[in-house]
Amino acid sequence: MASAEQSKQGNPEPLTFQTSPDRYRHIQLEVDGPVARIKLNVQENEGLKPGYQLKLNSYDMSVDVELADAVSRLRFEHPEVACVIVTSALDGVFSSGANIFMLGSSTHAFKVNFCKYTNETRLSMEDASANSGQRYIAGLNGIASGGGYELPLACEEIYLVDDRRSAVALPEVPYLGVLPGTGGLTRVVDKRKVRRDLADVFTTLAEGVKGKRAVEWGLVDGIFPPSKFTESVEARAAEIAGIGHTDRKGVVLDRIEPEITDEAIAYRHVRLTFGPQPRVARLEITGPKDLPAIPANASDLGADWYVLRMFRELDDALLRLRFNHPDVGLVILSTRGAIPEVLAMDSQLAECRDDWFVAEVTHHMKRVLKRLDLTAKSFFALIDEGSCFAGSLFELALAADRSYMLDSDAVNIAISSMNSGPLPMSNGLTRLGTRFLGDPERACRVAGLTEPMTPGDANDEGLVTFVVEDLDWNDEIRLACEERASLSPDSLTGLEANLRFAGPETLETKIFGRLSAWQNWIFQRPNAVGERGALTLYGRPESPEFDWRRT
Amino acid sequence: MSASIDYTEKIPNNVNLAGDRKLQRALEEWQPNFLQWWMDMGPEGFQQDQVYLRTAVGVDKGGWAHFDYVKMPDYRWGIFLTPREEQKLISFGDNIGKSAWNEIPGEFRKELKRIIVTQGDTEPASVEQQRLLGKCAPSLYDLRNLFQVNVEEGRHLWAMVYLLHQYFGKDGREEAEDMLVRRSGNADSPRILAAFNKPIEDWLAFFCFTMFTDRDGKFQLAALAESAFDPLARSTQFMLTEEAHHLFVGETGVGRVVERTAQLMKEAADGDVTTVGGVPIEIIQKYVNEWYTASLDLFGGEDSSNAATYFAASLKGRFQESDDKRWPDHLALEGVYEIDAPVGGGRMSKEEIPMRRAMNLVLRDSYAQDCERAVERWNKTLSDAGIDFKLALPSQRFNRQVGIYANMPFDPQGSLLDPAEYDRLRDSFLPTKADLAYVKSLMVSCTKAGEFANWIAPPRRGINGQPLDFEYVKFMRN
């Protein structure tokens, strides 16, 4: 039997998401006091799989895994940094975006997950700018096209070299017959507030916009001639960074290496198992135990601190589920531990929320939970004996599409202050707020319930979907799982994405919503991927042929 | 009043400039800027002199080669297209058999703009590269040839600017303006292609440039002369007639240096021509190595999706594409081009490139054959003189900055060396600083009619039937 990591579909080689600067091949990470630089230097022949070359700083997952790692490490290991410059180590080229030949040779599921992951990385940069005091600016020392412009769009400021050649461009429509897949359209009009008519011209202009016009249209914040480019961008970075966060002491993120066997992927606090029903996996989280008090310098706790470690493991497990187990449709969420310990952990987090490290860990928790919200699999939370769905961990149950609670005196759930603010969803609301969208007062009242709740109370407060009697538990859970796993995976993906994100639209929900709806639809259409589709024929000798009928 | 300008007199043309208000308006703005650019960046120190130049005043037999003395800033840069054929059909690519286009199809706007801008940018670039050469010309004959090349590159810029003004609207006018703003070798605003940003500081380099780099131009123009966009095809066809002279200057220029070196090798003790003021044959070979390979880069990558797109869209064909005997298959959808590609670890492997994606390579092969013929003629000069040395074109893998062999330590024979070995041998492959300094030391100005510098042989005959001691340039100095 194949190991739990050998997926039956998708990539023949399981993907891994752990890396570190000593293993980077495609990016150079330089930390220089309060300023850091991420320089793209993509190695053409070191992509994830053979069959394409990563020319002109184009990227595939192997590049983005490094980028995500660098962004994360800057926050934890180099918290003194206050400004990050994203630039390129190549002459005349910043980046030409996601590699088209890689996309052309990938399965649909992989493309979707690739885009989702790259979006999450871009959002983590924006999160760092907004919440970690690490502000990202882009120094485009050459052409930035497609995903190569979407990456700078995730920075707070964009500077473009003015050499009468280098342009920013989103040429997906004219070249490929698809859409920019990393939030480009949304950020152009929603974040940078480029006028919609100019955006219309920009996104159909394959060669892009350069120089003064790029500034006038709001596509970049400034231009500098080549001879002054580096010093000008550096000067701006130094101005933003000041002396940096000199009071912060970083934490080295060690490598997370789960033990992988035929049945399970086992981490220290997280365990992912498969079966016995087909297409069903179980994600079990062990709660905290005997946590140390938070010292004056919270970062002395290190990367082993349960809260950071567990959520890093959960993040890794979610990514493996997405990329390496496309056939899994339903994930059972369960927890093991003691509710008082979880509540104690949450009190610590609340008490020390002004410490940079505690705040950083909390933002990390927030991002991992968002990753769960955005995973295209069904999640059922099983709240049974020995579980510890309380506070931060109760967010897992709130994130699930449904929850089943065993009707027993020994089974409880609990709310903590972590449920009412620090861990918002992409829509900007708490999960409780989204759950009780029509009744904000109820959301407030429930958030104030500090005592652990019995199944009856939980049911009355609307915090669980079903309370199930002991005698029915096994059958009911089995039937629910089998039934769910029998439904069309595509319709479930759409259904869940519709239901999970009630409430207001934000930049994030728009990006992911439009990625799922429009981009993925266009990615499937014959005009893009048919035999004569534009994406299929890109770089090939033949010209595309379109079905001209609009829907 | 601008309306009173006699356009035909000032700007010779066969595009009905006098009756085209739109084009007049565009040129009214652009032309003064062009003249300013010519004064700033054209040949330095000779703008007031009378030069015996050829001016195109029409496209008929007598019209394209009108010779007279003219001050370069007064040169009448004109706009000429080879006359239109009625019912011209597209000869290759996916649009084969349809009528040629007289307007730009919207779907190919970006590709055509890129082609025209890239081609156009090389024209003023070479004038800039060569602007200091006049000060050390080996004869009045050569000085005049330099200026002829320069003014015609200027006219070729006009030809491309005409297309931008006439067919690309505001965007085209802005691109035309940019052509005058970019500067060869300027760090802040360089010319588009790398080979056009290196200075040309001695006359052997100038001859190599006109031999090898202008010859790339010939093949690019010839490929565009096949274009389905008829105004581009007709413009480039006419440019080719002028370009032929530039190639003549280059090929005979190198040939005359070779001839003189062969004479001096026999005169000098031990055959060391440096003792008698000649260019050593080994240095000539190194110049060939450098300029040939830099020019190969101009063809672009061996495997190119742009090349495929240009061919598919019938925008850019092969050399003499319309010749059915040369190219029986004008679709090129079948077949592959087999090439030795480096696969890492110092090994090579046969790779197949679909034919349309290999169009840069196909064009480059035609170019390489053309270069070979010139080298053969130089070698005949050597063997006729009894010199036992053969010049050779280096391997197409050597010294490349573009394509699959870029930045790899191949030797001129095409063998992959250990990088340290390459570094050790580099000075025997390419001109060294000392070589360049030596050649530069030979550059002395010869301004007396009929006089030639010691390091170069006189040509066989003069220009337009004039004798060698004709006063090709009349200096008008105070």
mmCIF file with all atom_site columns, N, CA and C in Angstrom, chain A residues 15 81 90 102 143 232 423 475 487 502 518:
data_model
loop_
_atom_site.group_PDB
_atom_site.id
_atom_site.type_symbol
_atom_site.label_atom_id
_atom_site.label_alt_id
_atom_site.label_comp_id
_atom_site.label_asym_id
_atom_site.label_entity_id
_atom_site.label_seq_id
_atom_site.pdbx_PDB_ins_code
_atom_site.Cartn_x
_atom_site.Cartn_y
_atom_site.Cartn_z
_atom_site.occupancy
_atom_site.B_iso_or_equiv
_atom_site.pdbx_formal_charge
_atom_site.auth_seq_id
_atom_site.auth_comp_id
_atom_site.auth_asym_id
_atom_site.auth_atom_id
_atom_site.pdbx_PDB_model_num
ATOM 1  N N  . LEU A 1 15  ? 3.892   17.002 -2.228  1.00 0.00 ? 15  LEU A N  1
ATOM 2  C CA . LEU A 1 15  ? 4.526   18.295 -1.990  1.00 0.00 ? 15  LEU A CA 1
ATOM 3  C C  . LEU A 1 15  ? 4.840   18.453 -0.522  1.00 0.00 ? 15  LEU A C  1
ATOM 4  N N  . VAL A 1 81  ? 12.931  43.855 11.897  1.00 0.00 ? 81  VAL A N  1
ATOM 5  C CA . VAL A 1 81  ? 12.759  44.447 10.563  1.00 0.00 ? 81  VAL A CA 1
ATOM 6  C C  . VAL A 1 81  ? 11.442  45.215 10.499  1.00 0.00 ? 81  VAL A C  1
ATOM 7  N N  . LEU A 1 90  ? 17.569  39.738 -10.955 1.00 0.00 ? 90  LEU A N  1
ATOM 8  C CA . LEU A 1 90  ? 17.857  39.701 -12.393 1.00 0.00 ? 90  LEU A CA 1
ATOM 9  C C  . LEU A 1 90  ? 17.867  41.113 -12.963 1.00 0.00 ? 90  LEU A C  1
ATOM 10 N N  . MET A 1 102 ? 3.901   25.603 -16.789 1.00 0.00 ? 102 MET A N  1
ATOM 11 C CA . MET A 1 102 ? 3.569   24.838 -15.583 1.00 0.00 ? 102 MET A CA 1
ATOM 12 C C  . MET A 1 102 ? 2.050   24.757 -15.449 1.00 0.00 ? 102 MET A C  1
ATOM 13 N N  . ILE A 1 143 ? 10.578  44.581 -15.895 1.00 0.00 ? 143 ILE A N  1
ATOM 14 C CA . ILE A 1 143 ? 9.177   44.305 -16.223 1.00 0.00 ? 143 ILE A CA 1
ATOM 15 C C  . ILE A 1 143 ? 8.524   43.429 -15.155 1.00 0.00 ? 143 ILE A C  1
ATOM 16 N N  . SER A 1 232 ? 17.187  55.011 -4.384  1.00 0.00 ? 232 SER A N  1
ATOM 17 C CA . SER A 1 232 ? 15.917  55.660 -4.059  1.00 0.00 ? 232 SER A CA 1
ATOM 18 C C  . SER A 1 232 ? 14.990  54.719 -3.302  1.00 0.00 ? 232 SER A C  1
ATOM 19 N N  . LEU A 1 423 ? -9.456  36.555 16.168  1.00 0.00 ? 423 LEU A N  1
ATOM 20 C CA . LEU A 1 423 ? -9.318  35.560 15.096  1.00 0.00 ? 423 LEU A CA 1
ATOM 21 C C  . LEU A 1 423 ? -10.397 35.747 14.029  1.00 0.00 ? 423 LEU A C  1
ATOM 22 N N  . ASP A 1 475 ? -23.797 5.236  14.421  1.00 0.00 ? 475 ASP A N  1
ATOM 23 C CA . ASP A 1 475 ? -24.533 5.125  13.159  1.00 0.00 ? 475 ASP A CA 1
ATOM 24 C C  . ASP A 1 475 ? -24.734 6.475  12.498  1.00 0.00 ? 475 ASP A C  1
ATOM 25 N N  . LEU A 1 487 ? -21.664 12.989 -2.301  1.00 0.00 ? 487 LEU A N  1
ATOM 26 C CA . LEU A 1 487 ? -22.182 14.109 -3.099  1.00 0.00 ? 487 LEU A CA 1
ATOM 27 C C  . LEU A 1 487 ? -21.120 14.630 -4.071  1.00 0.00 ? 487 LEU A C  1
ATOM 28 N N  . ALA A 1 502 ? -20.805 34.303 4.831   1.00 0.00 ? 502 ALA A N  1
ATOM 29 C CA . ALA A 1 502 ? -21.915 35.250 4.877   1.00 0.00 ? 502 ALA A CA 1
ATOM 30 C C  . ALA A 1 502 ? -21.372 36.604 5.334   1.00 0.00 ? 502 ALA A C  1
ATOM 31 N N  . TRP A 1 518 ? -15.040 33.085 -11.009 1.00 0.00 ? 518 TRP A N  1
ATOM 32 C CA . TRP A 1 518 ? -14.713 33.478 -12.375 1.00 0.00 ? 518 TRP A CA 1
ATOM 33 C C  . TRP A 1 518 ? -13.468 32.795 -12.914 1.00 0.00 ? 518 TRP A C  1
#
